């Protein structure tokens, strides 16, 4: 697919353990010629974790994309009327964000961007990363599976022995899932084996 002239909204919610996986995926879009607009939840702007400091992740996003970060609802709201995003990907998409999206709650820049994108009838691609994907959040994932213009990055259980309810997307398939979504298709197979049972 030719990404020249395409604008990708790349949204990150607070699954800090996957940030190192998703940064190279943002770079892939840039290398392919796309413009990338970074969008984040408040935890990324304020929270240091064992996976890295907030200011370091922010700087990395700005450096890779060459754009300022959208981090508030007010900043994200114009994405609807401007219709500037060809595709919006939320990667990682936490259980909290999944739940709120499935239940029409808008309390972050990421969720406002998703609402704006759905208003325009354009694709939203979710790369889930949640410890309760096969628990309480299973109902929310199911609601989104049948929602119009919502697509998923292929996902599977990442640690079924120690965390049997946990589901995580294959972050290295973000671009491929977005390409399929722009064509109105779900990248298949959607439910994959992510865990190596021999290890």
mmCIF file of C-alpha atoms in Angstrom:
data_model
loop_
_atom_site.group_PDB
_atom_site.id
_atom_site.type_symbol
_atom_site.label_atom_id
_atom_site.label_comp_id
_atom_site.label_asym_id
_atom_site.label_seq_id
_atom_site.Cartn_x
_atom_site.Cartn_y
_atom_site.Cartn_z
ATOM 1 C CA UNK A 1 0.000 0.000 0.000
ATOM 2 C CA UNK A 2 1.153 3.538 -0.750
ATOM 3 C CA UNK A 3 1.113 5.558 2.477
ATOM 4 C CA UNK A 4 2.222 8.795 0.799
ATOM 5 C CA UNK A 5 -0.371 11.481 1.511
ATOM 6 C CA UNK A 6 -2.069 9.425 4.245
ATOM 7 C CA UNK A 7 -2.474 10.713 7.791
ATOM 8 C CA UNK A 8 -2.407 8.192 10.618
ATOM 9 C CA UNK A 9 -3.648 9.045 14.081
ATOM 10 C CA UNK A 10 -1.471 6.939 16.360
ATOM 11 C CA UNK A 11 -2.978 6.807 19.831
ATOM 12 C CA UNK A 12 -1.390 5.248 22.895
ATOM 13 C CA UNK A 13 -3.165 4.369 26.111
ATOM 14 C CA UNK A 14 -1.458 3.363 29.336
ATOM 15 C CA UNK A 15 -0.116 -0.148 28.737
ATOM 16 C CA UNK A 16 3.417 1.016 29.453
ATOM 17 C CA UNK A 17 4.904 -2.463 29.083
ATOM 18 C CA UNK A 18 4.161 -2.417 25.335
ATOM 19 C CA UNK A 19 5.547 1.046 24.473
ATOM 20 C CA UNK A 20 8.901 -0.363 23.380
ATOM 21 C CA UNK A 21 7.022 -2.636 20.962
ATOM 22 C CA UNK A 22 4.877 0.087 19.414
ATOM 23 C CA UNK A 23 7.502 2.773 18.815
ATOM 24 C CA UNK A 24 9.027 0.853 15.869
ATOM 25 C CA UNK A 25 5.530 0.520 14.392
ATOM 26 C CA UNK A 26 5.128 4.296 14.421
ATOM 27 C CA UNK A 27 8.483 4.528 12.631
ATOM 28 C CA UNK A 28 7.214 2.092 9.982
ATOM 29 C CA UNK A 29 4.419 4.506 9.051
ATOM 30 C CA UNK A 30 6.877 7.395 8.843
ATOM 31 C CA UNK A 31 9.280 5.364 6.715
ATOM 32 C CA UNK A 32 6.395 4.466 4.389
ATOM 33 C CA UNK A 33 5.633 8.161 3.822
ATOM 34 C CA UNK A 34 2.649 8.685 6.108
ATOM 35 C CA UNK A 35 2.103 11.671 8.369
ATOM 36 C CA UNK A 36 1.592 10.490 11.955
ATOM 37 C CA UNK A 37 -0.336 12.475 14.558
ATOM 38 C CA UNK A 38 0.509 11.237 18.086
ATOM 39 C CA UNK A 39 -2.385 11.089 20.560
ATOM 40 C CA UNK A 40 -2.053 9.938 24.171
ATOM 41 C CA UNK A 41 -3.952 9.435 27.408
ATOM 42 C CA UNK A 42 -3.025 11.442 30.484
ATOM 43 C CA UNK A 43 -1.055 8.596 32.083
ATOM 44 C CA UNK A 44 1.567 8.830 29.373
ATOM 45 C CA UNK A 45 1.992 12.542 30.070
ATOM 46 C CA UNK A 46 2.302 12.129 33.828
ATOM 47 C CA UNK A 47 3.453 8.646 34.839
ATOM 48 C CA UNK A 48 6.958 7.232 35.179
ATOM 49 C CA UNK A 49 7.135 3.435 35.393
ATOM 50 C CA UNK A 50 9.772 0.709 35.415
ATOM 51 C CA UNK A 51 9.304 0.656 31.632
ATOM 52 C CA UNK A 52 10.463 4.249 31.214
ATOM 53 C CA UNK A 53 9.970 7.879 32.121
ATOM 54 C CA UNK A 54 7.043 9.901 30.838
ATOM 55 C CA UNK A 55 9.246 12.663 29.421
ATOM 56 C CA UNK A 56 11.360 10.123 27.525
ATOM 57 C CA UNK A 57 8.335 8.503 25.855
ATOM 58 C CA UNK A 58 6.963 11.949 24.998
ATOM 59 C CA UNK A 59 10.253 13.014 23.442
ATOM 60 C CA UNK A 60 10.468 9.785 21.464
ATOM 61 C CA UNK A 61 6.974 10.328 20.058
ATOM 62 C CA UNK A 62 7.802 13.893 19.041
ATOM 63 C CA UNK A 63 11.127 12.876 17.507
ATOM 64 C CA UNK A 64 9.702 10.007 15.459
ATOM 65 C CA UNK A 65 6.617 11.829 14.197
ATOM 66 C CA UNK A 66 7.883 15.395 14.022
ATOM 67 C CA UNK A 67 4.556 16.500 15.477
ATOM 68 C CA UNK A 68 3.304 17.785 18.795
ATOM 69 C CA UNK A 69 1.385 15.362 20.991
ATOM 70 C CA UNK A 70 -2.384 15.644 21.328
ATOM 71 C CA UNK A 71 -3.065 14.933 25.001
ATOM 72 C CA UNK A 72 -6.343 16.678 25.881
ATOM 73 C CA UNK A 73 -9.956 16.358 24.822
ATOM 74 C CA UNK A 74 -9.917 19.980 23.655
ATOM 75 C CA UNK A 75 -6.930 19.296 21.392
ATOM 76 C CA UNK A 76 -8.508 16.110 19.992
ATOM 77 C CA UNK A 77 -11.992 17.454 19.291
ATOM 78 C CA UNK A 78 -11.054 19.239 16.014
ATOM 79 C CA UNK A 79 -9.993 15.895 14.524
ATOM 80 C CA UNK A 80 -13.681 15.316 13.774
ATOM 81 C CA UNK A 81 -14.605 18.440 11.808
ATOM 82 C CA UNK A 82 -11.208 18.602 10.077
ATOM 83 C CA UNK A 83 -11.454 14.971 8.903
ATOM 84 C CA UNK A 84 -7.672 14.884 8.795
ATOM 85 C CA UNK A 85 -7.161 11.259 9.879
ATOM 86 C CA UNK A 86 -7.415 8.542 7.258
ATOM 87 C CA UNK A 87 -7.087 5.883 9.943
ATOM 88 C CA UNK A 88 -6.830 5.964 13.727
ATOM 89 C CA UNK A 89 -4.987 3.184 15.524
ATOM 90 C CA UNK A 90 -5.014 2.784 19.301
ATOM 91 C CA UNK A 91 -1.926 0.743 20.121
ATOM 92 C CA UNK A 92 -1.729 -0.211 22.883
ATOM 93 C CA UNK A 93 -5.436 -0.171 23.738
ATOM 94 C CA UNK A 94 -5.867 -0.967 27.418
ATOM 95 C CA UNK A 95 -8.827 -2.688 29.027
ATOM 96 C CA UNK A 96 -9.870 0.653 30.478
ATOM 97 C CA UNK A 97 -9.907 2.333 27.062
ATOM 98 C CA UNK A 98 -11.612 -0.706 25.500
ATOM 99 C CA UNK A 99 -14.346 -0.596 28.142
ATOM 100 C CA UNK A 100 -14.971 3.122 27.746
ATOM 101 C CA UNK A 101 -15.004 2.959 23.957
ATOM 102 C CA UNK A 102 -17.498 0.079 24.017
ATOM 103 C CA UNK A 103 -19.751 2.050 26.343
ATOM 104 C CA UNK A 104 -19.554 5.429 24.565
ATOM 105 C CA UNK A 105 -17.528 7.190 27.257
ATOM 106 C CA UNK A 106 -15.244 10.038 26.220
ATOM 107 C CA UNK A 107 -12.879 11.175 28.953
ATOM 108 C CA UNK A 108 -9.489 11.288 27.233
ATOM 109 C CA UNK A 109 -7.862 12.602 24.074
ATOM 110 C CA UNK A 110 -7.641 9.029 22.747
ATOM 111 C CA UNK A 111 -11.360 8.389 23.213
ATOM 112 C CA UNK A 112 -12.271 11.778 21.747
ATOM 113 C CA UNK A 113 -10.141 10.969 18.705
ATOM 114 C CA UNK A 114 -11.938 7.629 18.351
ATOM 115 C CA UNK A 115 -15.327 9.328 18.664
ATOM 116 C CA UNK A 116 -14.304 11.888 16.043
ATOM 117 C CA UNK A 117 -13.103 9.183 13.677
ATOM 118 C CA UNK A 118 -16.299 7.140 14.047
ATOM 119 C CA UNK A 119 -18.337 10.285 13.475
ATOM 120 C CA UNK A 120 -16.623 10.556 10.098
ATOM 121 C CA UNK A 121 -17.232 6.897 9.228
ATOM 122 C CA UNK A 122 -13.512 6.204 9.055
ATOM 123 C CA UNK A 123 -11.614 3.211 10.440
ATOM 124 C CA UNK A 124 -10.514 2.809 14.041
ATOM 125 C CA UNK A 125 -8.007 -0.006 14.610
ATOM 126 C CA UNK A 126 -7.514 -1.431 18.096
ATOM 127 C CA UNK A 127 -4.407 -3.245 19.328
ATOM 128 C CA UNK A 128 -5.624 -4.527 22.648
ATOM 129 C CA UNK A 129 -3.393 -5.082 25.660
ATOM 130 C CA UNK A 130 -5.435 -6.071 28.688
ATOM 131 C CA UNK A 131 -5.140 -8.474 31.589
ATOM 132 C CA UNK A 132 -8.908 -9.083 31.599
ATOM 133 C CA UNK A 133 -9.617 -9.607 27.902
ATOM 134 C CA UNK A 134 -11.130 -12.998 28.691
ATOM 135 C CA UNK A 135 -12.572 -11.728 31.966
ATOM 136 C CA UNK A 136 -14.919 -8.795 32.520
ATOM 137 C CA UNK A 137 -13.620 -7.020 29.422
ATOM 138 C CA UNK A 138 -14.601 -9.894 27.141
ATOM 139 C CA UNK A 139 -18.082 -8.378 26.873
ATOM 140 C CA UNK A 140 -16.639 -5.036 25.777
ATOM 141 C CA UNK A 141 -14.381 -6.615 23.173
ATOM 142 C CA UNK A 142 -17.400 -8.515 21.854
ATOM 143 C CA UNK A 143 -19.369 -5.267 21.514
ATOM 144 C CA UNK A 144 -16.542 -3.693 19.537
ATOM 145 C CA UNK A 145 -16.075 -6.751 17.310
ATOM 146 C CA UNK A 146 -19.466 -6.103 15.731
ATOM 147 C CA UNK A 147 -19.242 -2.294 15.710
ATOM 148 C CA UNK A 148 -19.091 -0.518 12.372
ATOM 149 C CA UNK A 149 -15.680 0.806 11.277
ATOM 150 C CA UNK A 150 -13.827 -0.797 14.197
ATOM 151 C CA UNK A 151 -11.098 -3.322 13.403
ATOM 152 C CA UNK A 152 -8.585 -5.263 15.468
ATOM 153 C CA UNK A 153 -4.897 -5.966 15.232
ATOM 154 C CA UNK A 154 -4.668 -9.780 15.539
ATOM 155 C CA UNK A 155 -4.453 -10.780 19.206
ATOM 156 C CA UNK A 156 -4.044 -13.792 21.440
ATOM 157 C CA UNK A 157 -3.263 -14.957 24.947
ATOM 158 C CA UNK A 158 0.217 -13.795 25.904
ATOM 159 C CA UNK A 159 0.611 -15.862 29.079
ATOM 160 C CA UNK A 160 -2.260 -18.356 29.482
ATOM 161 C CA UNK A 161 -0.651 -20.282 32.341
ATOM 162 C CA UNK A 162 0.009 -17.362 34.662
ATOM 163 C CA UNK A 163 -2.503 -14.814 33.267
ATOM 164 C CA UNK A 164 -5.276 -16.858 31.606
ATOM 165 C CA UNK A 165 -7.518 -13.821 30.990
ATOM 166 C CA UNK A 166 -4.820 -11.674 29.389
ATOM 167 C CA UNK A 167 -4.972 -10.751 25.686
ATOM 168 C CA UNK A 168 -2.332 -8.806 23.769
ATOM 169 C CA UNK A 169 -2.199 -7.850 20.102
ATOM 170 C CA UNK A 170 0.683 -8.603 17.773
ATOM 171 C CA UNK A 171 2.046 -5.066 17.649
ATOM 172 C CA UNK A 172 4.188 -5.898 14.632
ATOM 173 C CA UNK A 173 0.965 -6.274 12.617
ATOM 174 C CA UNK A 174 -0.342 -2.753 13.304
ATOM 175 C CA UNK A 175 0.456 -1.440 9.831
ATOM 176 C CA UNK A 176 -0.988 -4.503 8.106
ATOM 177 C CA UNK A 177 -4.189 -4.227 10.155
ATOM 178 C CA UNK A 178 -4.489 -0.544 9.203
ATOM 179 C CA UNK A 179 -3.995 -1.339 5.522
ATOM 180 C CA UNK A 180 -6.777 -3.927 5.681
ATOM 181 C CA UNK A 181 -9.050 -1.524 7.587
ATOM 182 C CA UNK A 182 -8.597 1.189 4.969
ATOM 183 C CA UNK A 183 -9.914 -1.370 2.495
ATOM 184 C CA UNK A 184 -12.875 -2.112 4.763
ATOM 185 C CA UNK A 185 -11.544 -5.500 5.834
ATOM 186 C CA UNK A 186 -10.473 -7.147 9.082
ATOM 187 C CA UNK A 187 -6.962 -8.562 8.917
ATOM 188 C CA UNK A 188 -7.178 -12.338 9.279
ATOM 189 C CA UNK A 189 -6.726 -14.456 11.228
ATOM 190 C CA UNK A 190 -7.831 -12.095 13.977
ATOM 191 C CA UNK A 191 -7.491 -14.498 16.907
ATOM 192 C CA UNK A 192 -4.011 -15.973 16.850
ATOM 193 C CA UNK A 193 -1.702 -18.090 18.964
ATOM 194 C CA UNK A 194 0.583 -15.578 20.593
ATOM 195 C CA UNK A 195 2.071 -17.810 23.257
ATOM 196 C CA UNK A 196 4.766 -20.402 22.639
ATOM 197 C CA UNK A 197 3.564 -23.423 24.583
ATOM 198 C CA UNK A 198 6.907 -25.151 24.144
ATOM 199 C CA UNK A 199 8.756 -22.506 26.136
#
